[in-house]
Amino acid sequence: MKRKLVEPAQARQQPDWRKAVLRRLPNVLFVTSEFADYIKVGGLGDVSAALPRALRERCDIRVLIPAYREFVAQNRALEIVARLPGLAGIPECSIARTQTSDGVVIYAVICPELYEREGSPYLDPAGNDWADNDLRFARLGLAAADLARGVGDPSWIPDLLHLNDWTSALAPAYLRWSGHHTPTVLTIHNLAYRGLFAHQHLDRLGIPPNAFHINGVEFCGDISFLKAGIFYASHVTTVSSTYACEITTPEHGCGLHGLLQARAKQGRLTGILNGIDESWDPSSDRHLARPFGVDDWTGKQANAKALRQEFGLAVSRGPLFAIVSRLVHQKGLDVALQAVETIVRQGGQIVVTGRGEPQLENSLGEVAKRYPGKVGVKIGYEEKTARRMLGGSDFLLMPSRFEPCGLVQMQAQRFGSLPVAHRTGGLADTIEDGVTGVLFDDFSLAGLLNGVYRSMDIYHSPPRLKTMRQAAMSRPCGWRGAAANYIEIYRTTLPASVAA
Ligand code: ADP
Ligand code: GLC
């Protein structure tokens, strides 16, 4: 079953809107390539699991994800609710419906040839992008568009699509090319991943040739899924206010700043700060050596002791720094590595966990060998390790070059580990300099060391350390504020009949 799409000569002004039932909750399909209950590569997985749960009182929100191997392994009994046709080189698929144990309805795109493989959602086991990532994530976007067109589950048709990052960003384009106008909200979690593919892929993606244009999917001679999403979506959000401003500048706009400036001027670009979910509570965390509350300093010390043991560090009275990160250029770990010698010389110790670029993994392994008892490294990605590290450390180092939002610094504050971070993006919006952490201005070794020296001063002034820890641990957490802001965006984007 194959079909052909066209780019309309001119977008219709009035939405071709299905008759909506007045005064019911709007149906929202939240489309994502990660969902922490099943699979998580970074913060997108956390946000995708938490935000729909926070929104479900206010809308009938359901989640659409690819049926990766991990998902299929955890969901043996699946109800198939639809079969969707292919398009050009994109294979046909089925849509299965299931529920999480707490009742979040999940639609999964079943297409074993695209998704059931060993490796991460984005990379093969050798760490390279999957060669068919264009088809894999076009399939996800097209499935979302088809469900919005009522092709899938006729008993539930989305009134609005909420897309996330490049991996679902073709959905608004496929909708447009099939002549449908369901409203779409695209959240950019990271502008650096633009979903770029050579223009030779146009045919296999079923993209109408006249959409390969500056006013369409074209970006500097390539196809960009994210650019397409920004161009065709009704509204664009990103995950902090500071990042929403930054991405309209040449420095942080990844070549898309012109289009983003236009969206900002039209009032169609909004920053909504992420939250962290309430499971980040040190007083009840079962992974900690000893759960502890805001004033329980012996509890914090017990976790520090256990952490030093776990990472093979010597007993010490100096500050303990943690790094919990994906090992990618964005996170500035090359600069952190240059700061290790000074930190150790000043009496500090460092624990690191992360996984990612092989070169960074190797450099970290070498640093651990060079400073036995002072630096401990675990290459990996395990939530319970992250929790113990934040519970036991005094400071979190987060010298990100840029950071759309960042969740780790919020998790660290909850666990009484003060972030030492570059003043950028969501770090600037979630850390109060000198109150709940330390922000440094220059992204450079000197800038980071300035932050490190300030943190050491704080450490050696116990009353100040105590006050800052209390302030950091008492920061509000949860998703209520963010959920209210998303509802507002949905409301302004939806036609009046549904938003009533
Ligand atoms: P990003 O999405 O850019 O990786 P975030 O700070 O938004 O950064 O989210 C990262 C998420 O992944 C957090 O929940 C954090 O606790 C977790 N995380 C990051 N690195 C590791 C790791 N090495 N091991 C376990 N969890 C990690
Ligand atoms: C991306 C960003 C990170 C953000 C996360 C969740 O991975 O790098 O800053 O917190 O998405 O929105």
XYZ file of C-alpha atoms and ligand atoms in Angstrom:
539
model
C 0.000 0.000 0.000
C 1.821 3.198 -1.104
C 0.693 6.785 -1.506
C 2.008 10.120 -2.692
C 2.068 13.466 -0.888
C 2.093 16.983 -2.283
C 3.219 20.358 -0.998
C 0.114 22.581 -1.378
C 0.848 25.682 -3.464
C -0.406 27.767 -0.563
C -1.214 26.727 2.997
C -4.901 27.100 3.709
C -5.656 29.872 6.169
C -8.511 28.185 7.970
C -7.866 24.829 9.598
C -9.813 21.993 8.072
C -10.945 21.048 11.545
C -12.901 17.931 12.390
C -16.090 18.568 14.335
C -14.858 18.522 17.912
C -17.026 17.635 20.870
C -17.459 20.725 23.000
C -16.226 20.706 26.579
C -14.333 17.449 26.526
C -10.669 17.168 27.393
C -8.550 17.634 24.289
C -6.838 14.528 22.910
C -3.080 15.057 22.788
C -0.625 12.616 21.242
C 2.848 13.038 22.766
C 5.397 11.658 20.315
C 8.875 10.755 21.495
C 11.841 8.521 20.734
C 12.570 7.849 24.446
C 10.330 7.043 27.401
C 12.188 6.297 30.636
C 9.867 3.431 31.672
C 11.219 1.481 28.682
C 14.297 3.210 27.299
C 16.300 6.335 28.097
C 19.409 7.820 26.540
C 19.271 11.216 28.255
C 16.909 13.794 29.720
C 14.386 13.379 26.884
C 13.505 9.964 28.338
C 12.865 11.478 31.768
C 10.813 14.368 30.418
C 8.731 12.079 28.194
C 7.878 9.857 31.141
C 7.106 12.713 33.540
C 5.388 15.418 31.503
C 2.457 13.364 30.110
C 1.813 12.100 33.647
C 1.696 15.693 34.889
C -0.609 16.718 32.035
C -3.130 13.925 32.189
C -5.523 15.682 34.584
C -5.928 18.442 32.030
C -6.015 16.568 28.728
C -6.408 13.033 27.409
C -2.738 12.604 26.623
C -1.287 9.426 25.132
C 2.266 8.619 24.147
C 3.550 7.333 20.788
C 6.956 5.620 20.746
C 8.829 3.224 18.465
C 8.521 -0.411 19.554
C 12.229 -0.956 20.229
C 13.482 -4.359 21.339
C 13.403 -3.235 24.983
C 9.754 -2.202 24.652
C 8.724 -5.470 23.011
C 10.565 -7.452 25.692
C 8.585 -5.678 28.415
C 5.220 -5.776 26.660
C 4.467 -9.274 25.482
C 0.675 -8.967 25.161
C 0.026 -6.143 22.750
C -3.308 -5.159 21.247
C -2.904 -4.107 17.599
C -5.262 -1.202 16.965
C -4.211 -0.143 13.486
C -2.192 -0.962 10.424
C -0.634 2.038 8.696
C 0.462 2.067 5.073
C 4.009 2.829 4.010
C 5.111 5.784 1.937
C 7.915 5.679 -0.677
C 10.782 3.846 1.108
C 9.105 3.968 4.513
C 7.728 0.519 5.348
C 4.203 -0.087 6.583
C 3.726 -0.649 10.307
C 1.214 -1.624 12.959
C 0.179 0.400 15.950
C -0.115 -1.451 19.246
C -1.804 -0.078 22.311
C -0.846 -0.787 25.892
C -0.769 0.927 29.286
C 1.867 1.552 31.898
C 1.057 0.154 35.344
C -0.185 3.602 36.410
C -2.440 3.957 33.378
C -0.539 6.033 30.788
C -1.818 4.864 27.401
C 1.060 4.003 25.078
C 0.818 3.569 21.324
C 3.831 1.773 19.903
C 4.920 1.771 16.273
C 5.578 -1.867 15.452
C 8.042 -2.193 12.621
C 10.585 -4.895 13.534
C 12.816 -4.215 10.526
C 13.375 -0.646 11.753
C 13.295 -0.881 15.539
C 13.955 -4.342 16.939
C 17.748 -4.314 17.058
C 20.587 -4.417 19.487
C 21.980 -0.910 20.078
C 20.642 2.440 21.265
C 17.674 4.220 19.672
C 20.106 6.301 17.639
C 23.374 4.366 17.378
C 24.447 0.885 16.372
C 26.525 -1.205 18.815
C 29.735 0.269 17.318
C 28.537 3.781 18.187
C 27.673 4.937 14.638
C 24.355 6.488 13.622
C 22.043 3.820 12.236
C 22.330 4.142 8.435
C 18.527 4.149 8.125
C 17.819 6.708 10.872
C 15.990 8.800 8.271
C 13.501 5.981 7.629
C 13.290 4.996 11.315
C 12.260 8.441 12.463
C 10.309 9.397 9.373
C 8.271 6.270 10.205
C 7.605 7.671 13.695
C 6.588 11.113 12.398
C 4.424 9.651 9.644
C 2.647 7.365 12.122
C 1.844 10.397 14.287
C 0.506 12.286 11.277
C -1.608 9.285 10.221
C -3.091 8.917 13.703
C -3.975 12.630 13.628
C -5.667 12.078 10.253
C -7.787 9.342 11.818
C -6.117 6.586 9.810
C -5.121 4.639 12.939
C -7.331 4.136 15.955
C -10.767 5.526 14.961
C -11.876 5.424 18.598
C -9.293 8.057 19.563
C -8.104 10.783 17.199
C -5.632 13.377 18.466
C -6.737 17.021 18.484
C -3.110 18.074 18.817
C 0.301 16.504 18.273
C 3.096 17.283 20.716
C 6.386 16.386 19.014
C 9.807 16.184 20.631
C 13.136 16.830 18.920
C 14.143 15.927 15.365
C 13.059 12.316 15.750
C 9.379 13.174 15.489
C 9.694 16.559 13.799
C 8.592 15.405 10.334
C 5.037 14.850 11.616
C 3.846 18.453 11.028
C 5.306 18.295 7.517
C 3.574 15.005 6.641
C 0.327 16.458 7.962
C 0.678 19.547 5.817
C 1.539 17.561 2.694
C -1.548 15.416 3.153
C -3.721 18.527 3.466
C -4.477 18.248 7.192
C -4.210 20.973 9.772
C -4.209 19.325 13.164
C -2.316 21.749 15.438
C 1.220 20.729 16.346
C 3.596 21.753 19.127
C 7.276 20.913 18.685
C 9.523 20.907 21.748
C 13.227 21.338 21.035
C 15.239 19.545 23.694
C 18.481 20.050 21.848
C 18.922 22.156 18.717
C 22.333 20.625 18.032
C 20.692 17.413 16.784
C 19.088 18.663 13.576
C 18.345 15.319 11.913
C 20.377 16.008 8.757
C 20.257 13.733 5.721
C 21.507 14.091 2.140
C 18.973 15.437 -0.337
C 19.192 12.106 -2.209
C 16.943 10.744 0.585
C 14.018 12.954 -0.506
C 12.443 10.208 -2.615
C 12.652 7.439 -0.083
C 11.087 9.704 2.550
C 8.184 10.586 0.266
C 8.975 14.302 0.553
C 7.370 16.314 -2.269
C 10.226 17.750 -4.389
C 8.916 21.319 -4.082
C 9.179 21.072 -0.270
C 12.973 20.899 -0.646
C 13.184 24.614 -0.240
C 14.220 27.217 2.319
C 10.515 27.428 3.155
C 10.337 23.696 3.788
C 12.681 20.889 4.749
C 15.886 22.180 3.155
C 18.822 23.257 5.318
C 22.101 24.236 3.617
C 21.622 21.688 0.838
C 20.533 18.829 3.129
C 17.201 17.662 4.501
C 16.762 18.653 8.159
C 13.969 16.964 10.098
C 14.236 19.532 12.892
C 14.141 22.483 10.521
C 11.038 20.957 8.909
C 9.407 20.697 12.330
C 10.260 24.285 13.223
C 8.971 25.429 9.866
C 5.683 23.506 9.789
C 4.710 23.259 13.496
C 2.026 25.570 14.842
C 4.156 26.402 17.887
C 7.718 25.697 18.999
C 8.811 25.376 22.595
C 12.157 24.730 24.165
C 13.101 23.614 27.628
C 14.221 26.843 29.327
C 13.657 30.563 28.803
C 17.347 31.370 28.508
C 17.838 28.700 25.818
C 14.767 30.052 23.987
C 16.616 33.391 23.690
C 20.016 31.835 23.004
C 18.820 29.822 20.005
C 17.790 32.991 18.216
C 21.461 34.074 18.139
C 24.133 33.028 15.618
C 26.269 31.662 18.471
C 23.711 29.093 19.656
C 21.280 28.942 16.735
C 23.032 26.095 14.847
C 22.260 27.932 11.594
C 18.537 28.017 12.398
C 18.575 31.312 14.305
C 16.948 33.249 11.434
C 13.883 30.995 11.361
C 13.768 30.886 15.159
C 13.940 34.677 15.333
C 10.957 34.803 12.973
C 9.035 32.334 15.181
C 9.899 34.384 18.283
C 8.636 37.580 16.620
C 5.379 35.803 15.713
C 4.969 34.752 19.372
C 5.386 31.113 18.291
C 8.545 30.285 20.293
C 8.272 29.763 24.057
C 10.679 28.546 26.734
C 9.142 26.232 29.338
C 11.509 25.042 32.037
C 11.603 21.296 32.710
C 11.031 19.894 36.176
C 12.337 16.758 37.843
C 9.979 14.175 39.158
C 9.285 13.652 42.822
C 11.196 10.365 42.956
C 14.282 12.586 43.388
C 13.826 12.717 47.153
C 16.878 11.925 49.313
C 14.728 11.218 52.363
C 13.143 8.169 50.723
C 15.648 7.080 48.067
C 16.234 3.361 48.476
C 19.453 3.439 46.429
C 21.259 5.631 48.957
C 23.505 4.096 51.612
C 21.409 6.122 54.036
C 18.397 8.262 53.088
C 18.685 11.760 54.549
C 16.687 14.960 54.933
C 17.523 18.654 54.717
C 19.280 18.988 58.087
C 20.728 15.526 58.393
C 24.462 16.148 57.893
C 25.507 12.814 59.335
C 23.273 11.180 56.708
C 25.029 13.134 53.958
C 28.411 12.098 55.418
C 27.380 8.427 55.508
C 26.607 8.624 51.787
C 29.947 10.332 51.094
C 31.762 7.549 52.937
C 29.914 4.836 50.991
C 30.573 6.638 47.708
C 34.308 6.909 48.391
C 34.369 3.185 49.106
C 32.361 2.343 45.994
C 34.768 4.327 43.782
C 37.947 3.201 45.583
C 38.803 6.658 46.937
C 40.898 7.330 50.020
C 39.367 8.585 53.262
C 39.467 12.397 53.061
C 38.230 15.586 54.677
C 38.357 17.481 51.391
C 35.463 18.206 49.002
C 34.087 15.464 46.790
C 33.084 16.500 43.246
C 30.836 14.417 40.991
C 30.307 14.318 37.228
C 27.194 12.482 35.997
C 26.895 12.900 32.275
C 26.554 11.685 28.749
C 30.107 11.886 27.421
C 29.591 14.269 24.513
C 31.192 17.539 23.350
C 28.200 19.561 24.640
C 29.012 18.718 28.262
C 32.467 20.367 28.286
C 34.194 17.365 29.850
C 37.355 18.071 27.871
C 37.679 21.231 29.988
C 36.736 19.348 33.176
C 39.578 16.905 32.446
C 42.022 19.808 32.322
C 40.812 20.952 35.752
C 41.385 17.596 37.455
C 44.992 18.234 38.420
C 44.155 21.509 40.185
C 41.183 20.000 42.002
C 43.281 17.112 43.271
C 46.188 19.399 44.208
C 43.754 21.516 46.258
C 42.688 18.450 48.260
C 39.591 17.567 46.260
C 38.463 14.181 44.944
C 36.334 13.396 41.903
C 33.909 10.627 40.969
C 32.701 10.343 37.394
C 30.098 8.252 35.653
C 29.259 8.516 32.011
C 29.080 6.835 28.680
C 29.540 8.179 25.182
C 32.369 9.236 22.906
C 35.127 6.592 23.053
C 37.868 9.231 23.235
C 36.352 10.780 26.368
C 35.807 7.340 27.892
C 39.516 6.562 27.340
C 40.743 9.909 28.703
C 38.650 9.444 31.837
C 40.045 5.942 32.346
C 43.577 7.341 32.077
C 42.895 10.127 34.589
C 41.580 7.573 37.091
C 44.812 5.589 36.688
C 46.935 8.713 37.090
C 45.245 9.707 40.383
C 44.505 6.504 42.313
C 42.495 7.113 45.465
C 41.638 10.622 44.232
C 39.686 10.081 41.045
C 37.207 7.227 40.483
C 35.530 6.570 37.133
C 32.725 4.215 36.140
C 32.011 4.075 32.443
C 28.320 3.330 32.268
C 24.811 4.618 32.575
C 22.988 3.385 35.637
C 20.414 5.439 37.484
C 21.156 3.985 40.904
C 24.846 4.909 40.540
C 23.844 8.449 39.573
C 21.611 8.709 42.636
C 24.341 7.487 45.012
C 26.837 9.906 43.463
C 24.552 12.897 43.917
C 23.688 11.755 47.458
C 27.343 11.391 48.482
C 29.079 14.270 46.694
C 29.493 17.853 47.874
C 29.526 19.408 44.409
C 28.434 18.513 40.884
C 30.661 19.722 38.045
C 28.647 20.694 34.972
C 30.746 22.848 32.639
C 28.410 22.418 29.640
C 29.258 24.458 26.538
C 25.494 24.880 26.149
C 22.614 23.277 28.012
C 19.016 23.525 26.769
C 17.778 22.741 30.271
C 19.728 20.060 32.133
C 18.166 17.810 34.736
C 21.267 16.587 36.574
C 21.916 19.962 38.212
C 18.349 19.958 39.558
C 18.684 16.385 40.802
C 22.018 17.313 42.436
C 20.511 20.271 44.290
C 17.747 18.033 45.693
C 20.446 15.680 46.969
C 22.513 18.442 48.612
C 25.273 18.422 45.985
C 25.868 22.019 44.888
C 26.293 22.433 41.124
C 29.347 24.268 39.813
C 28.161 25.116 36.317
C 28.607 27.319 33.274
C 26.054 30.140 33.176
C 24.216 29.014 30.059
C 20.723 27.841 29.043
C 18.780 26.014 31.719
C 21.756 26.018 34.086
C 21.395 29.799 34.375
C 17.660 29.364 35.016
C 17.843 26.661 37.695
C 20.919 27.525 39.768
C 20.982 30.603 41.957
C 24.592 31.730 41.988
C 25.994 31.820 45.514
C 22.677 30.575 46.932
C 22.071 27.060 45.573
C 25.265 26.585 43.561
C 28.058 28.345 41.714
C 27.796 29.719 38.179
C 30.840 30.761 36.182
C 30.639 33.000 33.138
C 33.464 32.039 30.795
C 33.452 28.690 29.098
C 37.180 28.031 29.535
C 39.546 26.308 31.922
C 40.077 29.609 33.747
C 36.295 30.066 34.037
C 35.773 26.585 35.419
C 38.676 26.912 37.864
C 37.211 30.164 39.076
C 34.035 28.227 39.898
C 36.037 25.443 41.523
C 37.942 27.878 43.753
C 34.677 29.512 44.802
C 33.221 26.122 45.655
C 36.284 25.240 47.728
C 35.840 28.472 49.709
C 32.228 27.522 50.348
C 33.282 24.033 51.427
C 35.758 25.436 53.934
C 33.124 27.700 55.476
C 30.763 25.156 57.127
C 27.953 27.603 58.021
C 27.839 28.839 54.415
C 27.946 25.299 53.046
C 25.089 24.327 55.340
C 22.932 27.315 54.342
C 23.519 26.695 50.651
C 22.771 22.990 50.943
C 19.540 23.758 52.726
C 18.551 26.251 50.035
C 19.454 23.834 47.244
C 17.614 20.888 48.790
C 14.525 23.016 49.391
C 14.173 24.137 45.761
C 10.719 23.268 44.494
C 10.609 20.217 42.277
C 7.935 18.491 40.219
C 6.138 19.259 36.986
C 3.113 21.334 37.988
C 4.449 24.680 36.770
C 5.685 23.284 33.469
C 2.421 21.378 32.913
C 0.377 24.571 33.412
C 2.542 26.347 30.827
C 2.158 23.545 28.272
C -1.619 23.576 28.802
C -1.588 27.273 28.013
C 0.310 26.620 24.769
C -2.100 23.804 23.857
C -5.016 26.106 24.584
C -3.750 28.894 22.348
C -2.823 26.446 19.594
C -6.043 24.431 19.584
C -9.125 25.681 17.793
C -11.571 27.338 20.166
C -14.100 24.498 19.935
C -11.722 21.997 21.499
C -9.964 24.324 23.915
C -13.237 25.458 25.494
P 21.118 15.200 28.674
O 19.707 14.887 28.340
O 21.711 16.251 27.801
O 21.973 13.996 28.775
P 20.036 16.014 31.266
O 20.734 16.599 32.436
O 18.846 16.721 30.775
O 21.141 15.857 30.134
O 19.524 14.553 31.584
C 20.370 13.471 31.833
C 19.584 12.393 32.540
O 20.345 11.189 32.457
C 19.408 12.651 34.032
O 18.269 11.968 34.507
C 20.669 12.045 34.637
O 20.522 11.652 35.990
C 20.877 10.856 33.740
N 22.282 10.506 33.533
C 23.195 11.194 32.829
N 24.354 10.520 32.778
C 24.167 9.398 33.468
C 25.002 8.279 33.772
N 26.242 8.205 33.324
N 24.479 7.293 34.508
C 23.206 7.381 34.937
N 22.365 8.391 34.678
C 22.850 9.384 33.951
C 18.382 17.389 26.068
C 19.248 18.504 26.613
C 19.101 18.727 28.092
C 17.645 18.685 28.513
C 17.014 17.389 28.034
C 15.550 17.270 28.428
O 18.989 16.154 26.183
O 20.621 18.290 26.310
O 19.659 19.976 28.448
O 17.551 18.764 29.919
O 17.073 17.324 26.641
O 14.772 18.347 27.964
